Amino acid sequence: MTDKTLIPPSPSEDEYVRQVAAAEPPPLLAETDPYQLFDSWLQEALAKEPNDANAMAVATVDETGMPDVRMVLLKDVDARGFVFYTNLESAKGRQLAGQPKAALLFHWKSLRRQVRVRGTVTPVSAEEADAYFATRARPTQIGAWASDQSRPLPDRLALEKRIAEAGLRFGLGKVPRPPHWSGFRVAPETIEFWRDRPFRLHERLVFEAAEGGWTTHRLFP
């Protein structure tokens, strides 16, 4: 059993009052361009988060409808959506091939902010995947060839052997992108921005994709 003393208690009223006194209430989030707002939050996170400000949880479902979630790194974002890369034969790759929908969650703890994204998923182009793969460090390129991601590994030695074999295969030459490795783009149907406020009275602003732009509404915390 988990030691319950390890779980912090809810803040007291005095602690909330100190939070209020420590900072002026920020202006309400702007209901204009969600990508512009996301970019500004990501820039702040890059300056304050100690590790991987571009980390996000990716949630998918398998063929039985059972949900699955894992952390990956955002590698591109523009008006078309949010991009990440993976082994297409991994659990998430297989799940997205069967059910091309996903939810993303960015949580920037130091900023007390979250961004939630839900949308449809499409593969990136081969040209996009090739261009990104070429920027990866050579050991990670070798690893993409060596790893049967999400499948059983008999022991660590088996992985190290596969890495050594892939290294010998390519020698000092260019490492091409494996055919089983590419990326996915999540085209948002909704993007929710969540900002912490005292007494759990958080601010929640939702953008919903609409013909020619976005509609917005706010949610109770």
Coordinates of C-alpha atoms in Angstrom, one line a residue:
M1 CA 0.0 0.0 0.0
T2 CA 1.1 3.6 -0.7
D3 CA 2.1 5.6 2.3
K4 CA -0.7 8.1 2.4
T5 CA 1.6 10.6 4.2
L6 CA 3.4 11.0 0.8
I7 CA 0.3 12.6 -0.8
P8 CA 0.1 16.3 0.0
P9 CA -3.1 17.5 1.6
S10 CA -5.3 20.1 0.0
P11 CA -4.2 23.7 0.5
S12 CA -5.7 25.4 3.5
E13 CA -7.7 28.6 3.3
D14 CA -4.7 30.6 4.6
E15 CA -2.5 29.1 1.8
Y16 CA -5.0 30.2 -0.8
V17 CA -5.1 33.7 0.7
R18 CA -1.3 33.9 0.5
Q19 CA -1.6 32.9 -3.2
V20 CA -4.1 35.7 -3.9
A21 CA -1.9 38.2 -2.0
A22 CA 1.2 37.2 -3.9
A23 CA -0.1 38.0 -7.4
E24 CA -2.4 40.4 -9.1
P25 CA -5.3 38.7 -11.0
P26 CA -4.2 38.2 -14.6
P27 CA -6.4 39.5 -17.4
L28 CA -8.8 36.9 -19.0
L29 CA -7.3 34.8 -21.7
A30 CA -7.8 36.3 -25.2
E31 CA -10.4 34.6 -27.4
T32 CA -8.6 35.1 -30.7
D33 CA -6.1 32.7 -32.1
P34 CA -5.5 29.4 -30.2
Y35 CA -2.2 28.8 -31.9
Q36 CA -0.8 32.2 -31.0
L37 CA -1.9 31.6 -27.4
F38 CA -0.3 28.2 -27.4
D39 CA 3.0 29.6 -28.9
S40 CA 3.2 32.2 -26.1
W41 CA 2.6 29.6 -23.4
L42 CA 5.1 27.3 -24.9
Q43 CA 7.7 30.0 -25.0
E44 CA 7.2 30.7 -21.3
A45 CA 7.4 27.0 -20.6
L46 CA 10.7 26.7 -22.5
A47 CA 12.1 29.4 -20.2
K48 CA 10.8 28.0 -16.9
E49 CA 10.3 24.2 -17.1
P50 CA 13.4 22.3 -16.0
N51 CA 13.0 19.5 -18.5
D52 CA 11.2 18.9 -21.8
A53 CA 8.7 21.8 -22.0
N54 CA 7.5 20.3 -25.3
A55 CA 6.5 17.0 -23.6
M56 CA 2.8 16.0 -23.9
A57 CA 0.6 13.1 -23.0
V58 CA -0.9 11.3 -26.0
A59 CA -4.1 9.3 -25.4
T60 CA -5.4 6.7 -27.8
V61 CA -7.7 3.7 -27.7
D62 CA -7.1 0.1 -28.8
E63 CA -9.3 -2.2 -30.8
T64 CA -11.4 -3.0 -27.7
G65 CA -11.9 0.6 -26.8
M66 CA -9.5 0.4 -23.9
P67 CA -7.7 3.8 -23.5
D68 CA -3.9 4.1 -23.5
V69 CA -1.7 7.1 -22.7
R70 CA 2.0 7.9 -22.8
M71 CA 4.4 10.9 -22.9
V72 CA 5.9 12.0 -26.2
L73 CA 7.6 15.1 -27.4
L74 CA 5.9 17.7 -29.6
K75 CA 8.1 18.2 -32.7
D76 CA 6.1 20.7 -34.8
V77 CA 3.0 22.8 -34.5
D78 CA 1.3 25.1 -37.0
A79 CA -2.2 25.8 -38.3
R80 CA -2.5 22.2 -39.5
G81 CA -2.0 20.7 -36.0
F82 CA 0.4 19.2 -33.5
V83 CA 3.1 16.7 -34.8
F84 CA 5.0 13.9 -33.0
Y85 CA 7.0 11.0 -34.3
T86 CA 7.1 7.3 -33.4
N87 CA 7.6 3.7 -34.6
L88 CA 4.5 2.9 -36.6
E89 CA 4.4 -0.6 -35.3
S90 CA 4.4 0.5 -31.7
A91 CA 1.2 0.4 -29.5
K92 CA 0.3 4.0 -30.3
G93 CA 1.1 3.5 -34.0
R94 CA -1.1 0.5 -34.3
Q95 CA -3.9 2.1 -32.3
L96 CA -3.9 5.2 -34.4
A97 CA -3.9 3.2 -37.6
G98 CA -7.1 1.5 -36.3
Q99 CA -8.7 4.5 -34.7
P100 CA -7.2 7.8 -36.0
K101 CA -8.3 10.0 -33.2
A102 CA -6.2 11.2 -30.2
A103 CA -6.2 13.6 -27.2
L104 CA -3.1 15.5 -26.1
L105 CA -2.3 17.1 -22.8
F106 CA 0.5 19.6 -22.0
H107 CA 1.0 20.2 -18.3
W108 CA 3.4 23.0 -17.3
K109 CA 3.7 22.6 -13.6
S110 CA 6.0 25.6 -13.0
L111 CA 3.4 27.8 -14.7
R112 CA 0.3 26.1 -13.3
R113 CA -1.1 25.7 -16.8
Q114 CA -2.5 23.0 -19.0
V115 CA -3.5 22.7 -22.7
R116 CA -5.8 19.9 -23.8
V117 CA -6.2 19.0 -27.5
R118 CA -8.7 16.6 -29.1
G119 CA -8.8 15.8 -32.7
T120 CA -8.3 13.6 -35.8
V121 CA -5.0 12.1 -36.7
T122 CA -3.3 11.8 -40.1
P123 CA 0.2 10.7 -41.0
V124 CA 2.8 13.3 -41.9
S125 CA 4.2 13.2 -45.4
A126 CA 7.3 11.1 -46.2
E127 CA 9.1 14.4 -46.9
E128 CA 8.3 15.8 -43.5
A129 CA 9.4 12.6 -41.8
D130 CA 12.6 12.4 -43.7
A131 CA 13.5 16.0 -42.9
Y132 CA 12.9 15.5 -39.2
F133 CA 14.7 12.2 -39.0
A134 CA 17.7 13.7 -40.6
T135 CA 18.0 16.2 -37.7
R136 CA 18.1 13.4 -35.0
A137 CA 21.4 12.4 -33.4
R138 CA 23.0 9.4 -35.1
P139 CA 22.6 7.1 -32.0
T140 CA 18.8 7.8 -32.0
Q141 CA 18.7 7.1 -35.7
I142 CA 20.4 3.8 -35.1
G143 CA 18.0 3.1 -32.2
A144 CA 15.0 3.6 -34.5
W145 CA 16.2 0.7 -36.6
A146 CA 17.1 -1.5 -33.6
S147 CA 14.0 -1.2 -31.5
D148 CA 10.9 -3.2 -31.9
Q149 CA 9.0 -0.6 -29.9
S150 CA 6.3 -1.8 -27.5
R151 CA 7.0 -5.5 -28.2
P152 CA 8.5 -8.0 -25.7
L153 CA 12.3 -7.7 -25.0
P154 CA 13.9 -10.9 -23.8
D155 CA 16.7 -9.0 -22.0
R156 CA 18.8 -5.9 -22.3
L157 CA 21.5 -7.8 -24.2
A158 CA 19.1 -8.4 -27.0
L159 CA 18.6 -4.7 -27.5
E160 CA 22.3 -3.9 -27.3
K161 CA 23.0 -6.6 -29.9
R162 CA 20.4 -5.1 -32.3
I163 CA 22.0 -1.7 -31.8
A164 CA 25.4 -3.0 -32.6
E165 CA 24.1 -4.8 -35.7
A166 CA 22.4 -1.7 -37.0
G167 CA 25.6 0.3 -36.3
L168 CA 27.6 -2.1 -38.4
R169 CA 25.0 -2.1 -41.1
F170 CA 25.3 1.6 -41.7
G171 CA 28.9 2.1 -40.8
L172 CA 29.9 5.7 -41.2
G173 CA 27.3 6.4 -43.9
K174 CA 24.0 8.2 -43.7
V175 CA 21.3 6.5 -41.7
P176 CA 18.1 6.5 -43.7
R177 CA 14.6 6.7 -42.0
P178 CA 13.2 3.3 -41.3
P179 CA 10.1 2.5 -43.3
H180 CA 8.3 1.7 -40.0
W181 CA 9.1 5.1 -38.5
S182 CA 7.2 8.3 -39.2
G183 CA 5.0 10.9 -37.7
F184 CA 1.4 11.8 -36.9
R185 CA -0.4 15.1 -37.0
V186 CA -3.3 15.8 -34.6
A187 CA -5.7 18.3 -36.2
P188 CA -7.6 19.8 -33.3
E189 CA -11.3 19.8 -33.1
T190 CA -11.0 21.4 -29.6
I191 CA -8.2 23.1 -27.7
E192 CA -8.7 24.0 -24.1
F193 CA -6.5 26.4 -22.1
W194 CA -6.5 25.9 -18.4
R195 CA -5.0 28.3 -15.9
D196 CA -4.7 27.8 -12.2
R197 CA -6.5 30.3 -9.9
P198 CA -6.9 30.3 -6.1
F199 CA -9.6 28.3 -4.4
R200 CA -9.8 25.9 -7.4
L201 CA -11.6 28.6 -9.3
H202 CA -9.5 28.0 -12.4
E203 CA -9.9 29.7 -15.8
R204 CA -10.9 27.4 -18.7
L205 CA -11.2 28.7 -22.2
V206 CA -12.2 26.3 -25.1
F207 CA -11.7 26.8 -28.8
E208 CA -13.8 24.7 -31.1
A209 CA -13.0 24.3 -34.8
A210 CA -15.7 25.9 -37.0
E211 CA -16.1 26.8 -40.7
G212 CA -13.5 29.4 -41.4
G213 CA -12.1 29.8 -37.9
W214 CA -12.9 29.1 -34.2
T215 CA -15.7 29.5 -31.8
T216 CA -14.9 30.0 -28.1
H217 CA -16.6 29.4 -24.8
R218 CA -15.6 29.3 -21.1
L219 CA -16.2 26.5 -18.7
F220 CA -16.9 26.3 -15.0
P221 CA -13.8 25.1 -13.2

